[in-house]
Amino acid sequence: MRRWLSVVVVVAGSFVAVPAVMAAAEDAPSADTFGMFDTATGWWYLRYEDPGSGVEWTYRFLFGLPSEVPLLGDWDCDGYDTPGMFRPGDGFVYLRNDIAIGSGDIGFFVGQQGDVPVVGDFNGDGCDTVSVYRPSEGRMFVFDRIGGGDGGLGAADYGYYYGNPLDKPFGGDFDGDGIDTIGLHRESTGQVFLRNSNTQGVADVAFYYGNPGDRIIAADWAERSTHGFDSVGVFRPYARTMFLRFANTQGIADVDYLYGNPD
């Protein structure tokens, strides 16, 4: 089964950048793409590209409230990412198993007020879950399950300290082992810190990418048949541009796209 990691990065202003997934034939090579969520209106804009023809288009739909944080993940383990929303005020999450206008199929509470949601498959079972990073403590809480019935998810499966309180977390399979781990982005400097296990410790990989103030995401931007791990990309709001890199090293972007609005 193909997996796609989806993470969320809050962008200053009204847009949030999220990796999106192109639905392709099972034997066709595919790469992750990206989308935007307009926090002023609640509209999603998911960018797709046909690997055969190169034709690009955007799928647009409404889901969630403008004040909430958008998520994308494979909640039902079918190999395709679908939307979810995280309510920052109380940690309520509701997830949908289709990319379409509608209400959530699953709802539950996770973490506490002030936590930042991070989506990924943190145990390699082919299913994405919603974990949280607590900036006030510089601590990650990993949940290998999703809840339901609008109830509380309970205690995390495990937690660990990583990074500084103001670092921005994002998830990805940075070494291609099939398990997502946590990266951190220090927006003030453009530093990226990647760890290849969900344990406490220093970064396994560290480098600079982009400019201070860029918003980071990670996904498999290259074709999976030749790649197999997630690498970084940044959204530069004032330039309305995504800069995607195919390696987790310092350097210039391999691909860049004009997409979204400055705000």
XYZ file of N, CA and C in Angstrom:
789
model
N 0.849 -1.195 0.000
C 0.000 0.000 0.000
C 0.875 1.232 0.000
N 0.530 2.201 -0.800
C 1.266 3.445 -0.813
C 0.838 4.312 0.364
N 1.804 4.996 0.984
C 1.515 5.925 2.071
C 1.956 7.309 1.657
N 1.207 8.294 2.136
C 1.642 9.666 1.940
C 1.600 10.366 3.286
N 2.666 10.990 3.629
C 2.708 11.792 4.843
C 2.093 13.147 4.567
N 1.321 13.653 5.501
C 0.797 15.003 5.378
C 0.992 15.734 6.687
N 1.542 16.917 6.583
C 1.777 17.726 7.766
C 1.195 19.095 7.511
N 1.178 19.912 8.532
C 0.584 21.233 8.394
C 1.535 22.275 8.953
N 1.590 23.397 8.293
C 2.422 24.497 8.742
C 1.576 25.756 8.726
N 1.486 26.449 9.848
C 0.702 27.669 9.917
C 1.499 28.799 9.283
N 0.900 29.458 8.317
C 1.543 30.556 7.619
C 0.980 31.869 8.130
N 1.841 32.841 8.363
C 1.380 34.145 8.834
C 0.377 34.710 7.832
N -0.761 35.145 8.326
C -1.797 35.624 7.438
C -2.875 34.578 7.272
N -3.385 34.456 6.054
C -4.601 33.662 5.889
C -4.407 32.342 5.179
N -3.179 31.954 4.864
C -3.001 30.682 4.177
C -2.143 29.734 4.990
N -2.491 28.469 4.912
C -1.728 27.394 5.525
C -1.297 26.439 4.428
N -0.037 26.044 4.430
C 0.471 25.123 3.405
C 0.371 23.693 3.901
N -0.123 22.806 3.055
C -0.214 21.392 3.407
C 0.188 20.541 2.218
N 0.944 19.441 2.422
C 1.189 18.533 1.303
C -0.096 17.861 0.877
N -0.283 17.704 -0.406
C -1.443 17.019 -0.949
C -0.979 15.775 -1.677
N -1.923 14.921 -2.068
C -1.568 13.655 -2.694
C -2.310 13.496 -4.002
N -1.604 13.111 -5.027
C -2.232 12.859 -6.312
C -2.710 11.417 -6.380
N -3.972 11.211 -6.702
C -4.494 9.858 -6.864
C -4.051 9.333 -8.214
N -3.284 8.243 -8.211
C -2.739 7.699 -9.453
C -2.930 6.193 -9.455
N -2.778 5.586 -10.615
C -2.858 4.134 -10.707
C -1.815 3.507 -9.805
N -2.111 2.325 -9.265
C -1.246 1.691 -8.277
C 0.167 1.467 -8.808
N 0.307 1.227 -10.129
C 1.625 0.949 -10.676
C 2.285 2.183 -11.277
N 1.639 3.342 -11.149
C 2.199 4.554 -11.733
C 3.047 5.284 -10.708
N 4.210 5.810 -11.107
C 5.001 6.594 -10.183
C 4.260 7.872 -9.832
N 4.360 8.301 -8.612
C 3.689 9.523 -8.199
C 4.528 10.228 -7.170
N 4.300 11.507 -7.038
C 5.006 12.311 -6.058
C 3.981 13.117 -5.278
N 4.325 13.450 -4.051
C 3.461 14.318 -3.267
C 3.441 15.711 -3.879
N 2.291 16.358 -3.807
C 2.163 17.754 -4.200
C 1.688 18.528 -2.980
N 1.237 19.743 -3.151
C 0.883 20.550 -1.993
C -0.421 21.283 -2.238
N -0.960 21.832 -1.167
C -2.182 22.597 -1.268
C -2.156 23.747 -0.284
N -3.220 24.527 -0.295
C -3.367 25.657 0.614
C -4.736 25.598 1.280
N -4.764 26.080 2.519
C -6.029 26.263 3.225
C -6.151 27.741 3.555
N -7.239 28.352 3.128
C -7.460 29.777 3.361
C -8.149 29.948 4.715
N -7.414 30.421 5.710
C -7.969 30.551 7.060
C -8.927 31.731 7.193
N -9.096 32.503 6.130
C -10.086 33.570 6.149
C -11.455 33.076 5.690
N -11.474 32.008 4.886
C -12.731 31.570 4.288
C -13.060 30.104 4.546
N -12.058 29.266 4.856
C -12.285 27.840 5.024
C -12.192 27.034 3.743
N -11.773 27.657 2.643
C -11.607 26.930 1.385
C -10.270 26.208 1.350
N -10.277 24.977 0.821
C -9.068 24.207 0.540
C -8.759 24.292 -0.951
N -7.463 24.348 -1.275
C -7.005 24.341 -2.661
C -5.890 23.303 -2.763
N -6.179 22.149 -3.359
C -5.203 21.067 -3.464
C -4.678 21.000 -4.888
N -3.375 21.027 -5.015
C -2.726 21.070 -6.322
C -2.393 19.655 -6.794
N -2.757 19.337 -8.025
C -2.516 18.024 -8.608
C -1.736 18.169 -9.916
N -1.014 17.116 -10.273
C -0.307 17.087 -11.547
C -0.341 15.668 -12.102
N -0.734 15.529 -13.354
C -0.744 14.235 -14.024
C 0.686 13.882 -14.416
N 1.254 12.774 -13.867
C 2.649 12.448 -14.165
C 2.893 12.091 -15.632
N 1.841 11.699 -16.334
C 2.005 11.333 -17.732
C 1.988 12.533 -18.662
N 0.982 13.387 -18.487
C 0.816 14.530 -19.387
C 1.423 15.811 -18.858
N 1.653 15.876 -17.535
C 2.163 17.110 -16.944
C 1.093 18.162 -16.725
N -0.170 17.810 -17.011
C -1.263 18.764 -16.821
C -1.468 19.012 -15.329
N -1.631 20.276 -14.954
C -1.823 20.657 -13.555
C -3.216 21.244 -13.368
N -3.793 20.998 -12.195
C -5.071 21.605 -11.855
C -5.194 21.683 -10.344
N -6.195 22.412 -9.875
C -6.452 22.575 -8.453
C -7.857 22.111 -8.129
N -7.967 21.295 -7.075
C -9.277 20.863 -6.587
C -9.640 21.742 -5.399
N -10.832 22.307 -5.404
C -11.240 23.308 -4.421
C -12.483 22.823 -3.688
N -12.481 22.911 -2.352
C -13.653 22.508 -1.580
C -13.627 23.171 -0.210
N -14.766 23.175 0.455
C -14.917 23.737 1.798
C -14.944 22.622 2.832
N -14.187 22.818 3.912
C -14.255 21.878 5.032
C -13.650 22.551 6.249
N -14.369 22.508 7.367
C -13.859 23.088 8.594
C -14.150 24.562 8.733
N -13.683 25.130 9.841
C -13.878 26.538 10.143
C -12.579 27.307 9.925
N -12.678 28.565 9.492
C -11.470 29.347 9.215
C -10.503 29.465 10.391
N -11.009 29.412 11.614
C -10.153 29.601 12.786
C -9.398 28.335 13.189
N -9.652 27.212 12.508
C -9.054 25.943 12.892
C -7.830 25.613 12.045
N -7.071 24.609 12.480
C -5.837 24.223 11.804
C -6.123 23.024 10.904
N -5.815 23.104 9.601
C -6.092 21.996 8.684
C -5.061 20.883 8.813
N -5.511 19.655 8.575
C -4.658 18.475 8.599
C -4.936 17.654 7.352
N -3.959 16.863 6.916
C -4.171 15.855 5.875
C -3.500 14.568 6.324
N -4.207 13.451 6.200
C -3.625 12.179 6.595
C -4.451 11.011 6.098
N -3.865 9.842 6.138
C -4.555 8.607 5.753
C -5.170 8.010 7.013
N -6.350 8.489 7.363
C -6.983 8.121 8.635
C -7.538 6.702 8.610
N -7.979 6.215 7.441
C -8.600 4.885 7.371
C -7.689 3.847 6.720
N -6.424 4.186 6.525
C -5.397 3.228 6.065
C -5.665 2.696 4.661
N -6.296 3.497 3.803
C -6.589 3.030 2.447
C -5.556 3.505 1.430
N -4.523 4.222 1.879
C -3.468 4.679 0.989
C -3.645 6.070 0.438
N -4.735 6.776 0.828
C -4.994 8.113 0.323
C -5.251 9.082 1.478
N -4.680 10.260 1.355
C -4.847 11.284 2.382
C -6.149 12.039 2.189
N -6.799 12.353 3.285
C -8.038 13.117 3.298
C -7.956 14.155 4.403
N -8.856 15.145 4.437
C -8.685 16.272 5.356
C -9.127 15.995 6.785
N -8.634 16.836 7.651
C -9.049 16.872 9.046
C -8.865 18.282 9.557
N -9.395 18.555 10.737
C -9.254 19.875 11.343
C -8.895 19.717 12.818
N -8.116 20.653 13.326
C -7.695 20.688 14.731
C -8.110 22.032 15.302
N -8.817 22.003 16.435
C -9.306 23.220 17.077
C -8.312 23.639 18.159
N -7.532 24.702 17.943
C -6.467 25.062 18.879
C -6.945 25.357 20.296
N -8.158 25.887 20.430
C -8.627 26.283 21.743
C -8.817 25.142 22.721
N -9.192 23.939 22.222
C -9.469 22.832 23.140
C -8.895 21.492 22.671
N -8.206 21.471 21.534
C -7.594 20.235 21.067
C -8.557 19.257 20.424
N -9.729 19.724 20.003
C -10.671 18.825 19.347
C -10.259 18.602 17.899
N -10.280 17.334 17.467
C -9.917 16.940 16.114
C -11.117 16.281 15.449
N -11.412 16.645 14.218
C -12.405 15.883 13.454
C -11.850 15.615 12.065
N -12.033 14.367 11.631
C -11.394 13.850 10.431
C -12.442 13.375 9.434
N -12.113 13.532 8.158
C -13.013 13.093 7.090
C -12.276 12.104 6.197
N -12.976 11.081 5.720
C -12.364 10.042 4.895
C -12.578 10.234 3.399
N -13.104 11.403 3.013
C -13.257 11.759 1.607
C -12.766 13.185 1.410
N -12.259 13.457 0.190
C -11.877 14.829 -0.150
C -13.084 15.492 -0.785
N -13.944 16.048 0.049
C -15.185 16.647 -0.425
C -15.807 17.446 0.711
N -16.734 18.320 0.346
C -17.486 19.059 1.349
C -18.301 18.079 2.183
N -18.309 18.268 3.489
C -19.073 17.393 4.366
C -18.626 17.543 5.797
N -19.252 16.806 6.673
C -18.902 16.846 8.087
C -17.856 15.782 8.387
N -17.268 15.844 9.581
C -16.264 14.877 9.967
C -16.843 13.490 10.194
N -16.096 12.460 9.839
C -16.506 11.085 10.099
C -16.107 10.638 11.500
N -15.040 11.233 12.039
C -14.499 10.864 13.352
C -14.169 12.139 14.107
N -14.443 12.161 15.414
C -14.092 13.317 16.235
C -13.569 12.891 17.595
N -12.557 13.600 18.111
C -11.990 13.283 19.428
C -11.102 14.440 19.889
N -10.750 14.419 21.161
C -9.863 15.422 21.743
C -8.461 14.839 21.908
N -7.446 15.662 21.624
C -6.067 15.231 21.810
C -5.242 16.416 22.319
N -4.358 16.160 23.279
C -3.492 17.210 23.791
C -4.239 18.241 24.606
N -3.703 19.464 24.611
C -4.293 20.544 25.386
C -4.140 21.857 24.623
N -4.760 22.904 25.147
C -4.698 24.205 24.501
C -3.239 24.654 24.339
N -2.918 25.134 23.142
C -1.566 25.581 22.868
C -0.699 24.562 22.177
N -1.129 23.295 22.129
C -0.366 22.267 21.429
C -0.462 22.470 19.912
N 0.557 21.979 19.197
C 0.603 22.045 17.733
C 0.434 20.637 17.184
N -0.545 20.395 16.303
C -0.747 19.038 15.769
C 0.334 18.669 14.758
N 0.749 17.408 14.778
C 1.698 16.868 13.807
C 1.150 15.528 13.326
N 0.963 15.394 12.020
C 0.385 14.177 11.450
C 1.494 13.291 10.900
N 1.359 11.975 11.114
C 2.300 11.038 10.528
C 1.988 9.610 10.924
N 2.697 8.698 10.297
C 2.622 7.277 10.649
C 3.847 6.983 11.510
N 3.698 7.107 12.810
C 4.840 7.073 13.722
C 5.219 5.665 14.179
N 4.451 4.655 13.757
C 4.830 3.277 14.093
C 4.934 2.372 12.869
N 4.769 2.925 11.682
C 4.965 2.161 10.461
C 3.869 1.180 10.121
N 2.643 1.396 10.641
C 1.563 0.451 10.361
C 0.734 0.832 9.138
N 1.111 1.906 8.441
C 0.391 2.329 7.251
C -0.774 3.248 7.515
N -0.964 3.675 8.763
C -2.068 4.560 9.129
C -1.512 5.832 9.766
N -2.031 6.976 9.354
C -1.622 8.231 9.962
C -2.437 8.515 11.218
N -1.806 9.161 12.176
C -2.467 9.591 13.402
C -2.113 11.045 13.667
N -2.792 11.634 14.651
C -2.545 13.018 15.033
C -1.820 13.029 16.375
N -0.580 13.481 16.378
C 0.188 13.668 17.602
C 0.324 15.163 17.849
N 0.921 15.562 18.967
C 1.018 16.985 19.277
C 2.410 17.327 19.803
N 2.832 18.534 19.475
C 4.064 19.110 20.002
C 3.680 20.250 20.928
N 4.268 20.263 22.125
C 3.948 21.282 23.126
C 5.072 22.307 23.156
N 4.905 23.448 22.459
C 5.989 24.420 22.346
C 6.472 24.960 23.688
N 5.570 25.098 24.640
C 5.968 25.652 25.935
C 6.981 24.777 26.660
N 7.027 23.474 26.313
C 7.942 22.542 26.955
C 9.013 22.015 26.008
N 8.853 22.269 24.695
C 9.742 21.644 23.727
C 9.612 20.135 23.769
N 8.377 19.644 23.836
C 8.133 18.223 24.061
C 7.136 17.673 23.051
N 7.418 16.489 22.539
C 6.562 15.801 21.585
C 5.787 14.698 22.284
N 4.485 14.601 22.009
C 3.635 13.535 22.522
C 3.088 12.746 21.337
N 3.444 11.471 21.247
C 3.091 10.646 20.102
C 1.910 9.747 20.428
N 0.906 9.770 19.550
C -0.261 8.900 19.652
C -0.287 7.999 18.426
N -0.266 6.703 18.630
C -0.291 5.735 17.530
C -1.701 5.248 17.235
N -2.689 6.040 17.581
C -4.082 5.667 17.379
C -4.899 6.937 17.211
N -6.076 6.814 16.637
C -7.027 7.913 16.600
C -8.223 7.542 17.457
N -8.935 8.563 17.916
C -10.072 8.331 18.802
C -11.382 8.320 18.047
N -12.450 8.582 18.757
C -13.781 8.590 18.169
C -14.809 8.924 19.219
N -16.044 9.080 18.764
C -17.143 9.340 19.676
C -17.068 10.671 20.373
N -16.272 11.613 19.833
C -16.104 12.944 20.414
C -15.540 12.898 21.827
N -14.856 11.805 22.163
C -14.276 11.671 23.497
C -12.794 11.992 23.509
N -12.204 11.896 24.676
C -10.784 12.145 24.819
C -9.952 10.967 24.359
N -8.796 11.245 23.767
C -7.933 10.179 23.271
C -7.134 9.531 24.398
N -7.001 10.231 25.513
C -6.262 9.667 26.638
C -4.795 10.025 26.591
N -4.002 9.313 27.367
C -2.579 9.594 27.469
C -1.852 9.200 26.194
N -0.755 9.916 25.906
C 0.064 9.600 24.742
C 0.707 8.236 24.901
N 1.005 7.584 23.793
C 1.715 6.306 23.838
C 3.126 6.505 24.375
N 3.717 7.641 24.046
C 5.008 8.002 24.633
C 5.293 9.469 24.304
N 6.247 10.044 24.983
C 6.627 11.428 24.758
C 8.120 11.614 24.972
N 8.659 12.686 24.431
C 10.072 12.975 24.606
C 10.331 14.459 24.331
N 11.444 14.944 24.867
C 11.845 16.329 24.659
C 12.714 16.432 23.415
N 12.498 17.528 22.648
C 13.273 17.714 21.431
C 13.187 19.172 20.997
N 14.315 19.809 20.807
C 14.355 21.162 20.288
C 14.107 22.234 21.328
N 13.931 23.450 20.844
C 13.669 24.616 21.672
C 12.189 24.989 21.609
N 11.689 25.664 22.639
C 10.253 25.947 22.701
C 9.674 26.657 21.485
N 10.425 27.508 20.802
C 9.868 28.254 19.677
C 10.060 27.557 18.329
N 10.705 26.395 18.301
C 10.877 25.656 17.055
C 9.523 25.168 16.541
N 9.389 25.083 15.215
C 8.145 24.616 14.596
C 8.302 23.154 14.175
N 7.418 22.261 14.645
C 7.547 20.832 14.328
C 6.923 20.471 12.988
N 7.460 19.447 12.355
C 6.845 18.858 11.174
C 7.270 17.398 11.115
N 6.477 16.572 10.450
C 6.751 15.145 10.403
C 7.235 14.698 9.039
N 7.917 13.552 9.000
C 8.354 12.996 7.734
C 9.147 11.719 7.934
N 9.198 10.912 6.891
C 10.046 9.723 6.887
C 11.366 10.130 6.243
N 12.269 10.672 7.036
C 13.462 11.313 6.506
C 14.546 10.330 6.080
N 14.478 9.071 6.538
C 15.495 8.092 6.163
C 14.930 6.926 5.354
N 13.644 6.982 5.004
C 13.052 5.977 4.139
C 12.819 4.629 4.785
N 12.705 4.579 6.114
C 12.502 3.294 6.790
C 11.037 2.961 6.996
N 10.112 3.808 6.509
C 8.685 3.545 6.635
C 8.052 4.072 7.898
N 8.827 4.736 8.752
C 8.313 5.287 10.005
C 8.560 6.788 10.015
N 7.516 7.560 10.271
C 7.656 9.003 10.340
C 8.255 9.430 11.678
N 9.076 10.452 11.620
C 9.694 11.027 12.814
C 9.537 12.536 12.746
N 10.130 13.238 13.696
C 9.895 14.668 13.837
C 11.095 15.475 13.368
N 10.800 16.507 12.605
C 11.772 17.530 12.282
C 11.361 18.833 12.925
N 12.321 19.724 13.097
C 12.045 21.044 13.662
C 12.620 22.112 12.743
N 11.927 23.227 12.663
C 12.359 24.351 11.841
C 12.471 25.577 12.732
N 13.635 26.184 12.735
C 13.871 27.404 13.506
C 13.718 28.570 12.537
N 12.521 29.158 12.511
C 12.188 30.136 11.487
C 13.083 31.373 11.535
N 13.574 31.727 12.700
C 14.385 32.938 12.822
C 15.708 32.828 12.080
N 16.188 31.614 11.875
C 17.487 31.405 11.228
C 17.410 30.578 9.953
N 16.312 29.847 9.732
C 16.210 28.946 8.601
C 16.856 27.592 8.845
N 17.210 27.290 10.097
C 17.816 25.991 10.403
C 16.767 24.889 10.444
N 17.155 23.711 9.967
C 16.311 22.518 9.972
C 17.020 21.437 10.787
N 16.259 20.776 11.675
C 16.806 19.714 12.511
C 15.936 18.469 12.333
N 16.527 17.381 11.837
C 15.790 16.143 11.591
C 16.294 15.046 12.514
N 15.358 14.262 13.035
C 15.714 13.111 13.852
C 15.100 11.872 13.228
N 15.848 10.758 13.193
C 15.411 9.541 12.514
C 14.804 8.503 13.441
N 14.567 8.856 14.692
C 13.834 7.983 15.608
C 12.995 8.862 16.515
N 11.906 8.309 16.997
C 11.020 9.054 17.892
C 11.493 8.896 19.335
N 12.673 9.429 19.578
C 13.305 9.368 20.890
C 13.969 10.702 21.187
N 14.247 10.908 22.443
C 14.933 12.127 22.861
C 16.394 12.078 22.423
N 16.909 13.214 21.993
C 18.302 13.276 21.576
C 18.541 14.457 20.663
N 19.780 14.579 20.201
C 20.121 15.660 19.287
C 19.728 15.259 17.866
N 19.707 16.227 16.960
C 19.326 15.968 15.578
C 20.323 15.035 14.909
N 19.814 14.120 14.082
C 20.668 13.271 13.260
C 21.175 14.019 12.036
N 20.368 14.974 11.561
C 20.728 15.781 10.402
C 20.359 17.223 10.706
N 21.236 18.155 10.388
C 20.963 19.577 10.590
C 21.539 20.365 9.420
N 20.786 21.328 8.928
C 21.243 22.137 7.799
C 20.368 23.386 7.711
N 20.785 24.338 6.889
C 19.996 25.529 6.610
C 19.274 25.342 5.279
N 18.027 25.816 5.247
C 17.293 25.783 3.985
C 16.296 26.929 3.959
N 16.279 27.659 2.867
C 15.361 28.774 2.733
C 15.829 30.007 3.473
N 14.917 30.933 3.607
C 15.186 32.198 4.276
C 14.487 32.240 5.629
N 15.011 33.029 6.579
C 14.286 33.221 7.828
C 12.861 33.700 7.539
N 11.903 33.100 8.220
C 10.507 33.458 8.005
C 9.773 32.546 7.047
N 10.495 31.722 6.268
C 9.826 30.731 5.418
C 9.088 29.711 6.282
N 8.032 29.115 5.724
C 7.260 28.076 6.422
C 7.579 26.733 5.797
N 7.888 25.748 6.642
C 8.417 24.479 6.134
C 7.376 23.366 6.124
N 7.479 22.472 5.167
C 6.745 21.215 5.130
C 7.696 20.155 4.580
N 7.316 18.889 4.686
C 8.145 17.807 4.162
C 7.248 16.744 3.548
N 7.693 16.179 2.429
C 6.977 15.095 1.758
C 7.912 14.507 0.722
N 7.450 13.474 0.034
C 8.245 12.871 -1.024
C 7.925 13.606 -2.320
N 8.735 14.612 -2.628
C 8.468 15.458 -3.784
C 8.861 14.785 -5.092
N 9.736 13.788 -5.052
C 10.174 13.097 -6.258
C 9.358 11.820 -6.438
N 9.498 11.178 -7.593
C 8.729 9.964 -7.848
C 9.144 8.866 -6.881
N 8.172 8.180 -6.315
C 8.449 7.184 -5.290
C 9.246 5.999 -5.815
N 9.134 5.725 -7.097
C 9.859 4.584 -7.629
C 11.369 4.791 -7.580
N 11.798 6.040 -7.467
C 13.232 6.312 -7.452
C 13.690 7.033 -6.195
N 12.767 7.319 -5.283
C 13.118 8.175 -4.143
C 12.930 7.409 -2.842
N 11.783 7.542 -2.228
C 11.490 6.722 -1.064
C 11.658 7.370 0.280
N 11.979 8.666 0.339
C 12.021 9.330 1.633
C 11.506 10.755 1.471
N 11.121 11.351 2.596
C 10.576 12.701 2.585
C 11.694 13.728 2.713
N 11.556 14.812 1.983
C 12.520 15.901 2.048
C 11.772 17.219 2.210
N 12.514 18.271 2.458
C 11.896 19.527 2.881
C 11.456 20.384 1.704
N 10.489 21.229 1.991
C 10.076 22.293 1.093
C 9.676 23.483 1.943
N 9.754 24.674 1.392
C 9.329 25.859 2.139
C 8.381 26.688 1.295
N 7.464 27.360 1.984
C 6.571 28.333 1.363
C 7.043 29.717 1.776
N 7.261 30.578 0.780
C 7.699 31.954 1.031
C 6.505 32.860 0.751
N 5.816 33.323 1.804
C 4.549 34.025 1.589
C 4.648 35.252 0.686
N 5.643 36.117 0.892
C 5.686 37.349 0.107
C 5.950 37.072 -1.375
N 6.604 35.949 -1.673
C 6.870 35.572 -3.059
C 5.801 34.658 -3.632
N 4.856 34.201 -2.801
C 3.788 33.271 -3.219
C 4.387 32.030 -3.871
N 5.479 31.518 -3.338
C 6.218 30.461 -4.022
C 6.591 29.333 -3.073
N 6.441 28.088 -3.553
C 6.948 26.906 -2.879
C 8.314 26.553 -3.461
N 9.279 26.258 -2.586
C 10.609 25.829 -3.004
C 10.839 24.413 -2.456
N 10.918 23.422 -3.333
C 10.993 22.026 -2.934
C 12.394 21.486 -3.203
N 12.922 20.734 -2.234
C 14.253 20.146 -2.374
C 14.131 18.633 -2.285
N 14.891 17.913 -3.118
C 14.798 16.459 -3.178
C 15.768 15.765 -2.230
N 16.582 16.515 -1.494
C 17.517 15.938 -0.526
C 17.470 16.759 0.744
N 17.713 16.128 1.869
C 17.739 16.834 3.148
C 19.157 17.347 3.421
N 19.551 18.276 2.585
C 20.856 18.903 2.679
C 20.713 20.375 2.332
N 21.702 21.153 2.713
C 21.711 22.564 2.363
C 21.906 22.707 0.863
N 21.196 23.654 0.243
C 21.319 23.860 -1.191
C 20.109 24.603 -1.727
N 20.095 24.806 -3.024
C 18.979 25.503 -3.641
C 17.859 24.518 -3.954
N 16.678 25.051 -4.246
C 15.522 24.203 -4.539
C 15.714 23.461 -5.848
N 15.225 22.221 -5.893
C 15.192 21.455 -7.132
C 14.011 21.861 -8.002
N 12.921 22.265 -7.354
C 11.710 22.668 -8.062
C 11.089 23.832 -7.306
N 10.544 24.804 -8.018
C 9.790 25.859 -7.343
C 8.517 26.142 -8.127
N 7.459 26.520 -7.402
C 6.148 26.773 -7.990
C 5.559 28.052 -7.405
N 4.977 28.859 -8.273
C 4.177 29.989 -7.827
C 2.792 29.466 -7.495
N 2.347 29.650 -6.242
C 1.055 29.099 -5.836
C 0.571 29.818 -4.589
N -0.718 30.121 -4.528
C -1.277 30.774 -3.350
C -1.146 32.288 -3.406
N -1.506 32.935 -2.316
C -1.472 34.388 -2.200
C -0.446 34.821 -1.163
N 0.039 36.062 -1.248
C 1.054 36.525 -0.294
C 0.607 36.454 1.155
N -0.694 36.613 1.408
C -1.161 36.625 2.801
C -1.625 35.256 3.261
